[in-house]
C-alpha cells in the first residue's frame, strides 16, 4: 500500500486525488516496496515556471518538463512500517502540451506521466521501464 500526499499548486482542477490514487495502486507491484511495509509518496502539481526552475536547478536543463522524480532511497527503519518513495513534481500544462503534440488524450498522457515518474522513483532506467509502463497503463486505460 502507498500513502499518497497530493498538493496542487496550480489552478488546474482536472485531476483529483482519486485519479492519482488509482494510477499509484496499479503501479504498486512494480515499486519495490519491502514486504510488510507501506510506501509514502508525495505528488505536487506545479506550473511551468516552477517546474522550469526545478529542472534548471536539479538537471541543469533550462526548460519546463512534464515530471521530475526525486527519490528518497532510505532503507526501512526498524520498527517503522513505512518507507518513503520520494516526490513527483508534475506540470499539468506541459502534460497537456505533450498530449496534444503526440495525439494522445490528456488523461492518457497524465497516466503515463505518473507511471513514468513512479518507475524512476523505484529505480528503473529508461531502458528497463518501457514494457513495465505499457503493462501498467494497459490495466488503467
N, CA, C and O atoms as CSV, one atom per row, in Angstrom:
chain,resi,resn,atom,element,x,y,z
A,1,UNK,N,N,0.840,-1.180,0.000
A,1,UNK,CA,C,0.000,0.000,0.000
A,1,UNK,C,C,0.888,1.248,0.000
A,1,UNK,O,O,1.971,1.255,0.585
A,2,UNK,N,N,0.410,2.294,-0.663
A,2,UNK,CA,C,1.144,3.550,-0.722
A,2,UNK,C,C,0.265,4.657,-0.155
A,2,UNK,O,O,-0.864,4.864,-0.599
A,3,UNK,N,N,0.803,5.362,0.833
A,3,UNK,CA,C,0.138,6.557,1.350
A,3,UNK,C,C,0.539,7.717,0.448
A,3,UNK,O,O,1.725,7.978,0.244
A,4,UNK,N,N,-0.451,8.400,-0.083
A,4,UNK,CA,C,-0.220,9.459,-1.058
A,4,UNK,C,C,-0.606,10.815,-0.481
A,4,UNK,O,O,-1.693,10.988,0.069
A,5,UNK,N,N,0.308,11.772,-0.619
A,5,UNK,CA,C,0.018,13.158,-0.276
A,5,UNK,C,C,0.061,13.935,-1.574
A,5,UNK,O,O,1.091,13.973,-2.247
A,6,UNK,N,N,-1.058,14.556,-1.930
A,6,UNK,CA,C,-1.178,15.308,-3.178
A,6,UNK,C,C,-1.336,16.786,-2.861
A,6,UNK,O,O,-2.198,17.178,-2.074
A,7,UNK,N,N,-0.494,17.598,-3.483
A,7,UNK,CA,C,-0.607,19.051,-3.340
A,7,UNK,C,C,-0.735,19.644,-4.727
A,7,UNK,O,O,0.081,19.368,-5.607
A,8,UNK,N,N,-1.751,20.451,-4.920
A,8,UNK,CA,C,-1.972,21.091,-6.210
A,8,UNK,C,C,-1.673,22.578,-6.079
A,8,UNK,O,O,-2.436,23.326,-5.467
A,9,UNK,N,N,-0.559,22.995,-6.657
A,9,UNK,CA,C,-0.155,24.401,-6.602
A,9,UNK,C,C,-0.476,25.109,-7.923
A,9,UNK,O,O,0.153,26.109,-8.272
A,10,UNK,N,N,-1.464,24.576,-8.652
A,10,UNK,CA,C,-1.887,25.174,-9.915
A,10,UNK,C,C,-3.365,25.522,-9.821
A,10,UNK,O,O,-4.023,25.230,-8.822
A,11,UNK,N,N,-3.873,26.147,-10.867
A,11,UNK,CA,C,-5.303,26.421,-10.932
A,11,UNK,C,C,-6.054,25.271,-11.590
A,11,UNK,O,O,-7.284,25.271,-11.629
A,12,UNK,N,N,-5.325,24.299,-12.104
A,12,UNK,CA,C,-5.938,23.143,-12.770
A,12,UNK,C,C,-6.579,22.218,-11.744
A,12,UNK,O,O,-5.936,21.797,-10.783
A,13,UNK,N,N,-7.827,21.913,-11.955
A,13,UNK,CA,C,-8.546,21.003,-11.054
A,13,UNK,C,C,-9.066,19.796,-11.838
A,13,UNK,O,O,-10.057,19.170,-11.462
A,14,UNK,N,N,-8.371,19.485,-12.941
A,14,UNK,CA,C,-8.781,18.407,-13.822
A,14,UNK,C,C,-8.721,17.050,-13.141
A,14,UNK,O,O,-9.595,16.206,-13.342
A,15,UNK,N,N,-7.682,16.842,-12.329
A,15,UNK,CA,C,-7.472,15.545,-11.695
A,15,UNK,C,C,-7.533,15.689,-10.189
A,15,UNK,O,O,-6.918,16.581,-9.605
A,16,UNK,N,N,-8.287,14.793,-9.573
A,16,UNK,CA,C,-8.385,14.803,-8.127
A,16,UNK,C,C,-7.607,13.657,-7.523
A,16,UNK,O,O,-6.999,12.864,-8.241
A,17,UNK,N,N,-7.622,13.568,-6.213
A,17,UNK,CA,C,-6.874,12.520,-5.518
A,17,UNK,C,C,-7.231,11.103,-5.978
A,17,UNK,O,O,-6.357,10.238,-6.030
A,18,UNK,N,N,-8.491,10.856,-6.309
A,18,UNK,CA,C,-8.906,9.502,-6.715
A,18,UNK,C,C,-8.197,9.066,-8.000
A,18,UNK,O,O,-7.826,7.900,-8.134
A,19,UNK,N,N,-8.009,9.983,-8.936
A,19,UNK,CA,C,-7.307,9.665,-10.177
A,19,UNK,C,C,-5.865,9.237,-9.879
A,19,UNK,O,O,-5.399,8.209,-10.369
A,20,UNK,N,N,-5.174,10.035,-9.075
A,20,UNK,CA,C,-3.781,9.717,-8.748
A,20,UNK,C,C,-3.694,8.418,-7.953
A,20,UNK,O,O,-2.805,7.604,-8.203
A,21,UNK,N,N,-4.585,8.217,-7.020
A,21,UNK,CA,C,-4.601,7.001,-6.207
A,21,UNK,C,C,-4.742,5.772,-7.111
A,21,UNK,O,O,-4.041,4.778,-6.924
A,22,UNK,N,N,-5.644,5.842,-8.087
A,22,UNK,CA,C,-5.885,4.707,-8.996
A,22,UNK,C,C,-4.617,4.350,-9.776
A,22,UNK,O,O,-4.297,3.171,-9.928
A,23,UNK,N,N,-3.905,5.343,-10.262
A,23,UNK,CA,C,-2.675,5.090,-11.011
A,23,UNK,C,C,-1.604,4.508,-10.092
A,23,UNK,O,O,-0.921,3.554,-10.467
A,24,UNK,N,N,-1.453,5.059,-8.919
A,24,UNK,CA,C,-0.447,4.575,-7.966
A,24,UNK,C,C,-0.734,3.131,-7.577
A,24,UNK,O,O,0.187,2.316,-7.515
A,25,UNK,N,N,-1.986,2.803,-7.317
A,25,UNK,CA,C,-2.353,1.426,-6.944
A,25,UNK,C,C,-1.999,0.458,-8.073
A,25,UNK,O,O,-1.503,-0.639,-7.815
A,26,UNK,N,N,-2.249,0.852,-9.313
A,26,UNK,CA,C,-1.928,-0.018,-10.447
A,26,UNK,C,C,-0.420,-0.237,-10.582
A,26,UNK,O,O,0.020,-1.291,-11.040
A,27,UNK,N,N,0.360,0.756,-10.184
A,27,UNK,CA,C,1.816,0.655,-10.311
A,27,UNK,C,C,2.479,-0.008,-9.105
A,27,UNK,O,O,3.641,-0.406,-9.185
A,28,UNK,N,N,1.767,-0.131,-8.004
A,28,UNK,CA,C,2.352,-0.642,-6.752
A,28,UNK,C,C,3.179,-1.914,-6.886
A,28,UNK,O,O,4.272,-1.973,-6.324
A,29,UNK,N,N,2.712,-2.940,-7.604
A,29,UNK,CA,C,3.515,-4.165,-7.673
A,29,UNK,C,C,4.915,-3.958,-8.268
A,29,UNK,O,O,5.802,-4.783,-8.049
A,30,UNK,N,N,5.117,-2.888,-9.001
A,30,UNK,CA,C,6.415,-2.632,-9.642
A,30,UNK,C,C,7.290,-1.664,-8.846
A,30,UNK,O,O,8.384,-1.324,-9.296
A,31,UNK,N,N,6.839,-1.219,-7.689
A,31,UNK,CA,C,7.543,-0.158,-6.969
A,31,UNK,C,C,8.590,-0.642,-5.967
A,31,UNK,O,O,9.232,0.178,-5.312
A,32,UNK,N,N,8.770,-1.929,-5.838
A,32,UNK,CA,C,9.816,-2.494,-4.979
A,32,UNK,C,C,9.686,-2.086,-3.517
A,32,UNK,O,O,10.690,-1.815,-2.857
A,33,UNK,N,N,8.472,-2.040,-3.013
A,33,UNK,CA,C,8.252,-1.717,-1.607
A,33,UNK,C,C,8.499,-2.989,-0.791
A,33,UNK,O,O,7.912,-4.030,-1.085
A,34,UNK,N,N,9.356,-2.919,0.225
A,34,UNK,CA,C,9.635,-4.116,1.021
A,34,UNK,C,C,8.356,-4.712,1.625
A,34,UNK,O,O,7.419,-3.990,1.967
A,35,UNK,N,N,8.340,-6.029,1.745
A,35,UNK,CA,C,7.180,-6.711,2.329
A,35,UNK,C,C,6.924,-6.182,3.737
A,35,UNK,O,O,7.848,-5.807,4.458
A,36,UNK,N,N,5.671,-6.163,4.098
A,36,UNK,CA,C,5.191,-5.704,5.400
A,36,UNK,C,C,5.445,-4.206,5.637
A,36,UNK,O,O,5.440,-3.746,6.778
A,37,UNK,N,N,5.663,-3.466,4.573
A,37,UNK,CA,C,5.850,-2.024,4.654
A,37,UNK,C,C,4.848,-1.327,3.750
A,37,UNK,O,O,4.321,-1.916,2.806
A,38,UNK,N,N,4.601,-0.084,4.052
A,38,UNK,CA,C,3.814,0.764,3.159
A,38,UNK,C,C,4.767,1.795,2.562
A,38,UNK,O,O,5.802,2.118,3.145
A,39,UNK,N,N,4.402,2.294,1.411
A,39,UNK,CA,C,5.192,3.342,0.792
A,39,UNK,C,C,4.572,4.695,1.070
A,39,UNK,O,O,3.360,4.807,1.253
A,40,UNK,N,N,5.392,5.705,1.100
A,40,UNK,CA,C,4.916,7.079,1.233
A,40,UNK,C,C,5.349,7.837,-0.013
A,40,UNK,O,O,6.507,7.760,-0.423
A,41,UNK,N,N,4.418,8.567,-0.612
A,41,UNK,CA,C,4.669,9.258,-1.869
A,41,UNK,C,C,4.054,10.645,-1.838
A,41,UNK,O,O,2.917,10.823,-1.399
A,42,UNK,N,N,4.806,11.617,-2.303
A,42,UNK,CA,C,4.276,12.961,-2.473
A,42,UNK,C,C,4.166,13.282,-3.954
A,42,UNK,O,O,5.094,13.028,-4.722
A,43,UNK,N,N,3.034,13.841,-4.351
A,43,UNK,CA,C,2.871,14.341,-5.718
A,43,UNK,C,C,2.484,15.811,-5.606
A,43,UNK,O,O,1.524,16.168,-4.923
A,44,UNK,N,N,3.249,16.651,-6.289
A,44,UNK,CA,C,2.996,18.084,-6.272
A,44,UNK,C,C,2.759,18.540,-7.710
A,44,UNK,O,O,3.605,18.339,-8.582
A,45,UNK,N,N,1.615,19.148,-7.945
A,45,UNK,CA,C,1.302,19.713,-9.258
A,45,UNK,C,C,1.761,21.166,-9.250
A,45,UNK,O,O,1.386,21.943,-8.372
A,46,UNK,N,N,2.578,21.522,-10.240
A,46,UNK,CA,C,3.152,22.863,-10.298
A,46,UNK,C,C,2.980,23.450,-11.695
A,46,UNK,O,O,2.690,22.739,-12.657
A,47,UNK,N,N,3.163,24.732,-11.777
A,47,UNK,CA,C,3.072,25.430,-13.056
A,47,UNK,C,C,4.394,25.379,-13.822
A,47,UNK,O,O,5.404,24.909,-13.298
A,48,UNK,N,N,4.380,25.865,-15.065
A,48,UNK,CA,C,5.574,25.828,-15.922
A,48,UNK,C,C,6.785,26.573,-15.341
A,48,UNK,O,O,7.919,26.127,-15.519
A,49,UNK,N,N,6.564,27.680,-14.663
A,49,UNK,CA,C,7.684,28.440,-14.103
A,49,UNK,C,C,8.381,27.648,-13.006
A,49,UNK,O,O,9.610,27.581,-12.967
A,50,UNK,N,N,7.596,27.046,-12.112
A,50,UNK,CA,C,8.213,26.290,-11.019
A,50,UNK,C,C,8.907,25.029,-11.527
A,50,UNK,O,O,9.998,24.705,-11.057
A,51,UNK,N,N,8.304,24.310,-12.473
A,51,UNK,CA,C,8.942,23.088,-12.975
A,51,UNK,C,C,10.219,23.441,-13.743
A,51,UNK,O,O,11.198,22.696,-13.707
A,52,UNK,N,N,10.199,24.583,-14.436
A,52,UNK,CA,C,11.416,25.023,-15.146
A,52,UNK,C,C,12.531,25.329,-14.151
A,52,UNK,O,O,13.681,24.948,-14.369
A,53,UNK,N,N,12.197,26.010,-13.068
A,53,UNK,CA,C,13.187,26.317,-12.037
A,53,UNK,C,C,13.755,25.039,-11.429
A,53,UNK,O,O,14.967,24.926,-11.246
A,54,UNK,N,N,12.901,24.090,-11.118
A,54,UNK,CA,C,13.367,22.813,-10.567
A,54,UNK,C,C,14.245,22.069,-11.578
A,54,UNK,O,O,15.281,21.512,-11.215
A,55,UNK,N,N,13.832,22.063,-12.824
A,55,UNK,CA,C,14.582,21.374,-13.871
A,55,UNK,C,C,15.964,22.022,-14.066
A,55,UNK,O,O,16.964,21.329,-14.253
A,56,UNK,N,N,15.999,23.341,-14.019
A,56,UNK,CA,C,17.267,24.058,-14.166
A,56,UNK,C,C,18.176,23.786,-12.958
A,56,UNK,O,O,19.375,23.559,-13.119
A,57,UNK,N,N,17.608,23.809,-11.765
A,57,UNK,CA,C,18.390,23.610,-10.545
A,57,UNK,C,C,18.943,22.198,-10.427
A,57,UNK,O,O,20.115,22.015,-10.098
A,58,UNK,N,N,18.106,21.198,-10.693
A,58,UNK,CA,C,18.483,19.814,-10.420
A,58,UNK,C,C,18.998,19.043,-11.623
A,58,UNK,O,O,19.754,18.083,-11.469
A,59,UNK,N,N,18.592,19.459,-12.834
A,59,UNK,CA,C,19.034,18.720,-14.028
A,59,UNK,C,C,19.832,19.598,-14.991
A,59,UNK,O,O,20.306,19.123,-16.023
A,60,UNK,N,N,19.975,20.861,-14.654
A,60,UNK,CA,C,20.727,21.818,-15.474
A,60,UNK,C,C,20.149,21.927,-16.888
A,60,UNK,O,O,20.874,22.102,-17.867
A,61,UNK,N,N,18.816,21.818,-16.959
A,61,UNK,CA,C,18.106,21.980,-18.231
A,61,UNK,C,C,17.119,23.132,-18.042
A,61,UNK,O,O,16.168,23.029,-17.267
A,62,UNK,N,N,17.356,24.212,-18.750
A,62,UNK,CA,C,16.571,25.429,-18.561
A,62,UNK,C,C,15.323,25.427,-19.434
A,62,UNK,O,O,15.184,26.233,-20.353
A,63,UNK,N,N,14.424,24.506,-19.124
A,63,UNK,CA,C,13.151,24.434,-19.849
A,63,UNK,C,C,12.145,23.689,-18.967
A,63,UNK,O,O,12.527,22.914,-18.090
A,64,UNK,N,N,10.868,23.934,-19.212
A,64,UNK,CA,C,9.848,23.191,-18.462
A,64,UNK,C,C,9.845,21.720,-18.898
A,64,UNK,O,O,10.230,21.397,-20.021
A,65,UNK,N,N,9.418,20.860,-18.021
A,65,UNK,CA,C,9.281,19.438,-18.321
A,65,UNK,C,C,7.981,18.943,-17.707
A,65,UNK,O,O,7.350,19.657,-16.927
A,66,UNK,N,N,7.579,17.732,-18.050
A,66,UNK,CA,C,6.304,17.227,-17.539
A,66,UNK,C,C,6.404,16.675,-16.122
A,66,UNK,O,O,5.503,16.884,-15.310
A,67,UNK,N,N,7.499,15.970,-15.818
A,67,UNK,CA,C,7.609,15.350,-14.496
A,67,UNK,C,C,9.070,15.306,-14.053
A,67,UNK,O,O,9.974,15.055,-14.850
A,68,UNK,N,N,9.270,15.552,-12.785
A,68,UNK,CA,C,10.573,15.373,-12.150
A,68,UNK,C,C,10.370,14.436,-10.964
A,68,UNK,O,O,9.434,14.597,-10.181
A,69,UNK,N,N,11.259,13.461,-10.848
A,69,UNK,CA,C,11.189,12.471,-9.770
A,69,UNK,C,C,12.346,12.698,-8.809
A,69,UNK,O,O,13.507,12.752,-9.213
A,70,UNK,N,N,12.013,12.828,-7.544
A,70,UNK,CA,C,13.022,12.988,-6.506
A,70,UNK,C,C,12.903,11.828,-5.540
A,70,UNK,O,O,12.092,11.854,-4.614
A,71,UNK,N,N,13.723,10.809,-5.763
A,71,UNK,CA,C,13.681,9.604,-4.935
A,71,UNK,C,C,14.319,9.876,-3.582
A,71,UNK,O,O,15.239,10.684,-3.456
A,72,UNK,N,N,13.812,9.186,-2.583
A,72,UNK,CA,C,14.411,9.212,-1.253
A,72,UNK,C,C,14.786,7.776,-0.906
A,72,UNK,O,O,14.036,7.078,-0.225
A,73,UNK,N,N,15.944,7.342,-1.376
A,73,UNK,CA,C,16.318,5.939,-1.192
A,73,UNK,C,C,16.764,5.642,0.236
A,73,UNK,O,O,17.950,5.466,0.514
A,74,UNK,N,N,15.798,5.594,1.115
A,74,UNK,CA,C,16.069,5.322,2.524
A,74,UNK,C,C,15.591,3.913,2.846
A,74,UNK,O,O,14.470,3.532,2.512
A,75,UNK,N,N,16.434,3.166,3.483
A,75,UNK,CA,C,16.045,1.816,3.886
A,75,UNK,C,C,15.017,1.901,5.003
A,75,UNK,O,O,15.004,2.865,5.769
A,76,UNK,N,N,14.154,0.890,5.098
A,76,UNK,CA,C,13.173,0.890,6.191
A,76,UNK,C,C,13.864,0.974,7.552
A,76,UNK,O,O,14.887,0.330,7.785
A,77,UNK,N,N,13.298,1.761,8.427
A,77,UNK,CA,C,13.820,1.918,9.780
A,77,UNK,C,C,13.179,0.841,10.656
A,77,UNK,O,O,11.968,0.631,10.600
A,78,UNK,N,N,13.984,0.172,11.452
A,78,UNK,CA,C,13.479,-0.889,12.320
A,78,UNK,C,C,12.312,-0.377,13.161
A,78,UNK,O,O,12.406,0.667,13.806
A,79,UNK,N,N,11.226,-1.121,13.144
A,79,UNK,CA,C,10.041,-0.762,13.915
A,79,UNK,C,C,9.114,0.226,13.221
A,79,UNK,O,O,8.030,0.517,13.728
A,80,UNK,N,N,9.518,0.735,12.089
A,80,UNK,CA,C,8.705,1.698,11.344
A,80,UNK,C,C,8.205,0.995,10.097
A,80,UNK,O,O,8.994,0.387,9.374
A,81,UNK,N,N,6.922,1.065,9.836
A,81,UNK,CA,C,6.353,0.260,8.749
A,81,UNK,C,C,6.220,0.996,7.418
A,81,UNK,O,O,5.720,0.423,6.450
A,82,UNK,N,N,6.652,2.235,7.354
A,82,UNK,CA,C,6.548,2.981,6.097
A,82,UNK,C,C,7.938,3.311,5.563
A,82,UNK,O,O,8.876,3.538,6.328
A,83,UNK,N,N,8.049,3.333,4.257
A,83,UNK,CA,C,9.293,3.718,3.594
A,83,UNK,C,C,8.945,4.776,2.546
A,83,UNK,O,O,7.988,4.618,1.789
A,84,UNK,N,N,9.717,5.837,2.512
A,84,UNK,CA,C,9.433,6.923,1.586
A,84,UNK,C,C,9.932,6.588,0.190
A,84,UNK,O,O,11.092,6.221,0.001
A,85,UNK,N,N,9.044,6.720,-0.780
A,85,UNK,CA,C,9.420,6.526,-2.180
A,85,UNK,C,C,10.036,7.797,-2.755
A,85,UNK,O,O,10.917,7.736,-3.612
A,86,UNK,N,N,9.569,8.941,-2.280
A,86,UNK,CA,C,10.043,10.225,-2.770
A,86,UNK,C,C,8.896,11.093,-3.236
A,86,UNK,O,O,7.748,10.904,-2.834
A,87,UNK,N,N,9.219,12.043,-4.086
A,87,UNK,CA,C,8.241,13.017,-4.560
A,87,UNK,C,C,8.277,13.129,-6.073
A,87,UNK,O,O,9.331,13.036,-6.701
A,88,UNK,N,N,7.096,13.332,-6.640
A,88,UNK,CA,C,6.953,13.648,-8.054
A,88,UNK,C,C,6.456,15.081,-8.165
A,88,UNK,O,O,5.498,15.463,-7.494
A,89,UNK,N,N,7.100,15.867,-9.002
A,89,UNK,CA,C,6.616,17.190,-9.349
A,89,UNK,C,C,6.137,17.095,-10.787
A,89,UNK,O,O,6.907,16.770,-11.691
A,90,UNK,N,N,4.852,17.384,-10.991
A,90,UNK,CA,C,4.226,17.239,-12.311
A,90,UNK,C,C,3.658,18.588,-12.740
A,90,UNK,O,O,3.035,19.296,-11.948
A,91,UNK,N,N,3.881,18.929,-14.000
A,91,UNK,CA,C,3.351,20.169,-14.554
A,91,UNK,C,C,2.201,19.840,-15.510
A,91,UNK,O,O,2.448,19.421,-16.641
A,92,UNK,N,N,0.947,20.022,-15.076
A,92,UNK,CA,C,-0.195,19.714,-15.942
A,92,UNK,C,C,-0.170,20.461,-17.274
A,92,UNK,O,O,-0.612,19.919,-18.287
A,93,UNK,N,N,0.335,21.684,-17.294
A,93,UNK,CA,C,0.376,22.444,-18.548
A,93,UNK,C,C,1.276,21.752,-19.569
A,93,UNK,O,O,0.926,21.680,-20.747
A,94,UNK,N,N,2.418,21.246,-19.139
A,94,UNK,CA,C,3.326,20.548,-20.049
A,94,UNK,C,C,2.726,19.203,-20.449
A,94,UNK,O,O,2.884,18.771,-21.590
A,95,UNK,N,N,2.046,18.545,-19.527
A,95,UNK,CA,C,1.373,17.274,-19.854
A,95,UNK,C,C,0.350,17.507,-20.962
A,95,UNK,O,O,0.264,16.719,-21.904
A,96,UNK,N,N,-0.428,18.589,-20.852
A,96,UNK,CA,C,-1.413,18.911,-21.891
A,96,UNK,C,C,-0.734,19.171,-23.237
A,96,UNK,O,O,-1.206,18.705,-24.274
A,97,UNK,N,N,0.375,19.917,-23.219
A,97,UNK,CA,C,1.108,20.197,-24.463
A,97,UNK,C,C,1.623,18.911,-25.103
A,97,UNK,O,O,1.517,18.729,-26.316
A,98,UNK,N,N,2.176,18.030,-24.291
A,98,UNK,CA,C,2.703,16.762,-24.813
A,98,UNK,C,C,1.580,15.882,-25.364
A,98,UNK,O,O,1.754,15.208,-26.379
A,99,UNK,N,N,0.439,15.891,-24.696
A,99,UNK,CA,C,-0.702,15.106,-25.186
A,99,UNK,C,C,-1.126,15.597,-26.561
A,99,UNK,O,O,-1.347,14.800,-27.473
A,100,UNK,N,N,-1.236,16.891,-26.704
A,100,UNK,CA,C,-1.645,17.477,-27.986
A,100,UNK,C,C,-0.635,17.153,-29.080
A,100,UNK,O,O,-1.013,16.756,-30.182
A,101,UNK,N,N,0.653,17.324,-28.775
A,101,UNK,CA,C,1.709,17.069,-29.763
A,101,UNK,C,C,1.753,15.606,-30.194
A,101,UNK,O,O,2.063,15.308,-31.347
A,102,UNK,N,N,1.445,14.699,-29.279
A,102,UNK,CA,C,1.517,13.264,-29.577
A,102,UNK,C,C,0.186,12.693,-30.059
A,102,UNK,O,O,0.120,11.533,-30.463
A,103,UNK,N,N,-0.867,13.495,-30.019
A,103,UNK,CA,C,-2.186,12.998,-30.412
A,103,UNK,C,C,-2.799,12.075,-29.374
A,103,UNK,O,O,-3.629,11.227,-29.700
A,104,UNK,N,N,-2.389,12.242,-28.128
A,104,UNK,CA,C,-2.929,11.435,-27.026
A,104,UNK,C,C,-4.013,12.208,-26.293
A,104,UNK,O,O,-4.123,13.427,-26.428
A,105,UNK,N,N,-4.807,11.492,-25.519
A,105,UNK,CA,C,-5.732,12.183,-24.634
A,105,UNK,C,C,-4.921,12.748,-23.474
A,105,UNK,O,O,-3.864,12.219,-23.129
A,106,UNK,N,N,-5.413,13.807,-22.884
A,106,UNK,CA,C,-4.722,14.396,-21.741
A,106,UNK,C,C,-4.719,13.403,-20.580
A,106,UNK,O,O,-3.722,13.279,-19.870
A,107,UNK,N,N,-5.826,12.703,-20.390
A,107,UNK,CA,C,-5.898,11.700,-19.323
A,107,UNK,C,C,-4.859,10.595,-19.532
A,107,UNK,O,O,-4.185,10.188,-18.586
A,108,UNK,N,N,-4.731,10.117,-20.754
A,108,UNK,CA,C,-3.747,9.084,-21.059
A,108,UNK,C,C,-2.327,9.576,-20.857
A,108,UNK,O,O,-1.476,8.845,-20.349
A,109,UNK,N,N,-2.072,10.815,-21.254
A,109,UNK,CA,C,-0.734,11.387,-21.083
A,109,UNK,C,C,-0.406,11.577,-19.609
A,109,UNK,O,O,0.718,11.310,-19.186
A,110,UNK,N,N,-1.376,12.036,-18.826
A,110,UNK,CA,C,-1.139,12.206,-17.385
A,110,UNK,C,C,-0.906,10.848,-16.729
A,110,UNK,O,O,-0.054,10.725,-15.849
A,111,UNK,N,N,-1.650,9.837,-17.146
A,111,UNK,CA,C,-1.457,8.486,-16.609
A,111,UNK,C,C,-0.036,8.020,-16.881
A,111,UNK,O,O,0.644,7.531,-15.979
A,112,UNK,N,N,0.417,8.171,-18.126
A,112,UNK,CA,C,1.779,7.777,-18.475
A,112,UNK,C,C,2.801,8.558,-17.656
A,112,UNK,O,O,3.783,7.989,-17.178
A,113,UNK,N,N,2.573,9.859,-17.494
A,113,UNK,CA,C,3.498,10.722,-16.761
A,113,UNK,C,C,3.670,10.245,-15.321
A,113,UNK,O,O,4.789,10.180,-14.813
A,114,UNK,N,N,2.567,9.916,-14.671
A,114,UNK,CA,C,2.629,9.441,-13.285
A,114,UNK,C,C,3.370,8.108,-13.215
A,114,UNK,O,O,4.257,7.933,-12.380
A,115,UNK,N,N,3.012,7.177,-14.084
A,115,UNK,CA,C,3.661,5.853,-14.093
A,115,UNK,C,C,5.150,6.014,-14.359
A,115,UNK,O,O,5.971,5.398,-13.679
A,116,UNK,N,N,5.501,6.826,-15.330
A,116,UNK,CA,C,6.906,7.051,-15.670
A,116,UNK,C,C,7.677,7.586,-14.460
A,116,UNK,O,O,8.756,7.092,-14.131
A,117,UNK,N,N,7.119,8.582,-13.815
A,117,UNK,CA,C,7.765,9.155,-12.631
A,117,UNK,C,C,7.894,8.152,-11.495
A,117,UNK,O,O,8.928,8.092,-10.828
A,118,UNK,N,N,6.843,7.363,-11.273
A,118,UNK,CA,C,6.877,6.345,-10.216
A,118,UNK,C,C,7.967,5.309,-10.469
A,118,UNK,O,O,8.667,4.899,-9.543
A,119,UNK,N,N,8.106,4.891,-11.712
A,119,UNK,CA,C,9.127,3.891,-12.029
A,119,UNK,C,C,10.539,4.453,-11.841
A,119,UNK,O,O,11.453,3.726,-11.454
A,120,UNK,N,N,10.711,5.744,-12.116
A,120,UNK,CA,C,12.004,6.364,-11.814
A,120,UNK,C,C,12.252,6.348,-10.304
A,120,UNK,O,O,13.364,6.062,-9.862
A,121,UNK,N,N,11.221,6.653,-9.513
A,121,UNK,CA,C,11.378,6.618,-8.055
A,121,UNK,C,C,11.783,5.230,-7.570
A,121,UNK,O,O,12.524,5.090,-6.597
A,122,UNK,N,N,11.289,4.210,-8.260
A,122,UNK,CA,C,11.598,2.827,-7.888
A,122,UNK,C,C,12.969,2.394,-8.393
A,122,UNK,O,O,13.411,1.282,-8.105
A,123,UNK,N,N,13.645,3.259,-9.140
A,123,UNK,CA,C,14.998,2.960,-9.573
A,123,UNK,C,C,15.148,2.398,-10.974
A,123,UNK,O,O,16.246,2.000,-11.363
A,124,UNK,N,N,14.070,2.357,-11.738
A,124,UNK,CA,C,14.159,1.833,-13.100
A,124,UNK,C,C,14.795,2.849,-14.036
A,124,UNK,O,O,14.566,4.052,-13.906
A,125,UNK,N,N,15.586,2.368,-14.969
A,125,UNK,CA,C,16.151,3.219,-16.017
A,125,UNK,C,C,15.191,3.194,-17.209
A,125,UNK,O,O,14.312,2.336,-17.297
A,126,UNK,N,N,15.373,4.137,-18.110
A,126,UNK,CA,C,14.506,4.185,-19.291
A,126,UNK,C,C,14.543,2.879,-20.076
A,126,UNK,O,O,13.514,2.429,-20.580
A,127,UNK,N,N,15.708,2.275,-20.181
A,127,UNK,CA,C,15.824,1.050,-20.974
A,127,UNK,C,C,15.023,-0.110,-20.392
A,127,UNK,O,O,14.627,-1.012,-21.129
A,128,UNK,N,N,14.781,-0.101,-19.097
A,128,UNK,CA,C,14.055,-1.200,-18.461
A,128,UNK,C,C,12.577,-0.904,-18.238
A,128,UNK,O,O,11.800,-1.821,-17.974
A,129,UNK,N,N,12.177,0.357,-18.339
A,129,UNK,CA,C,10.820,0.680,-17.907
A,129,UNK,C,C,9.746,0.651,-18.988
A,129,UNK,O,O,8.563,0.630,-18.647
A,130,UNK,N,N,10.088,0.648,-20.245
A,130,UNK,CA,C,9.083,0.746,-21.301
A,130,UNK,C,C,8.041,-0.367,-21.219
A,130,UNK,O,O,6.843,-0.086,-21.255
A,131,UNK,N,N,8.464,-1.607,-21.110
A,131,UNK,CA,C,7.496,-2.711,-21.066
A,131,UNK,C,C,6.685,-2.684,-19.772
A,131,UNK,O,O,5.509,-3.045,-19.772
A,132,UNK,N,N,7.297,-2.263,-18.687
A,132,UNK,CA,C,6.577,-2.175,-17.411
A,132,UNK,C,C,5.533,-1.071,-17.492
A,132,UNK,O,O,4.401,-1.255,-17.044
A,133,UNK,N,N,5.904,0.087,-18.065
A,133,UNK,CA,C,4.954,1.189,-18.258
A,133,UNK,C,C,3.747,0.716,-19.065
A,133,UNK,O,O,2.599,0.950,-18.689
A,134,UNK,N,N,4.028,0.055,-20.167
A,134,UNK,CA,C,2.940,-0.404,-21.041
A,134,UNK,C,C,2.005,-1.359,-20.315
A,134,UNK,O,O,0.787,-1.273,-20.472
A,135,UNK,N,N,2.562,-2.263,-19.527
A,135,UNK,CA,C,1.744,-3.227,-18.790
A,135,UNK,C,C,0.841,-2.519,-17.771
A,135,UNK,O,O,-0.339,-2.849,-17.653
A,136,UNK,N,N,1.391,-1.552,-17.041
A,136,UNK,CA,C,0.608,-0.824,-16.041
A,136,UNK,C,C,-0.473,0.014,-16.721
A,136,UNK,O,O,-1.631,0.001,-16.305
A,137,UNK,N,N,-0.092,0.734,-17.759
A,137,UNK,CA,C,-1.044,1.615,-18.452
A,137,UNK,C,C,-2.166,0.827,-19.109
A,137,UNK,O,O,-3.311,1.277,-19.144
A,138,UNK,N,N,-1.841,-0.334,-19.623
A,138,UNK,CA,C,-2.859,-1.183,-20.243
A,138,UNK,C,C,-3.966,-1.540,-19.245
A,138,UNK,O,O,-5.136,-1.629,-19.617
A,139,UNK,N,N,-3.594,-1.742,-17.985
A,139,UNK,CA,C,-4.585,-2.032,-16.942
A,139,UNK,C,C,-5.458,-0.829,-16.617
A,139,UNK,O,O,-6.585,-0.981,-16.144
A,140,UNK,N,N,-4.936,0.365,-16.870
A,140,UNK,CA,C,-5.639,1.576,-16.461
A,140,UNK,C,C,-6.532,2.202,-17.538
A,140,UNK,O,O,-7.547,2.824,-17.225
A,141,UNK,N,N,-6.149,2.032,-18.796
A,141,UNK,CA,C,-6.898,2.722,-19.859
A,141,UNK,C,C,-7.880,1.814,-20.566
A,141,UNK,O,O,-8.578,2.253,-21.480
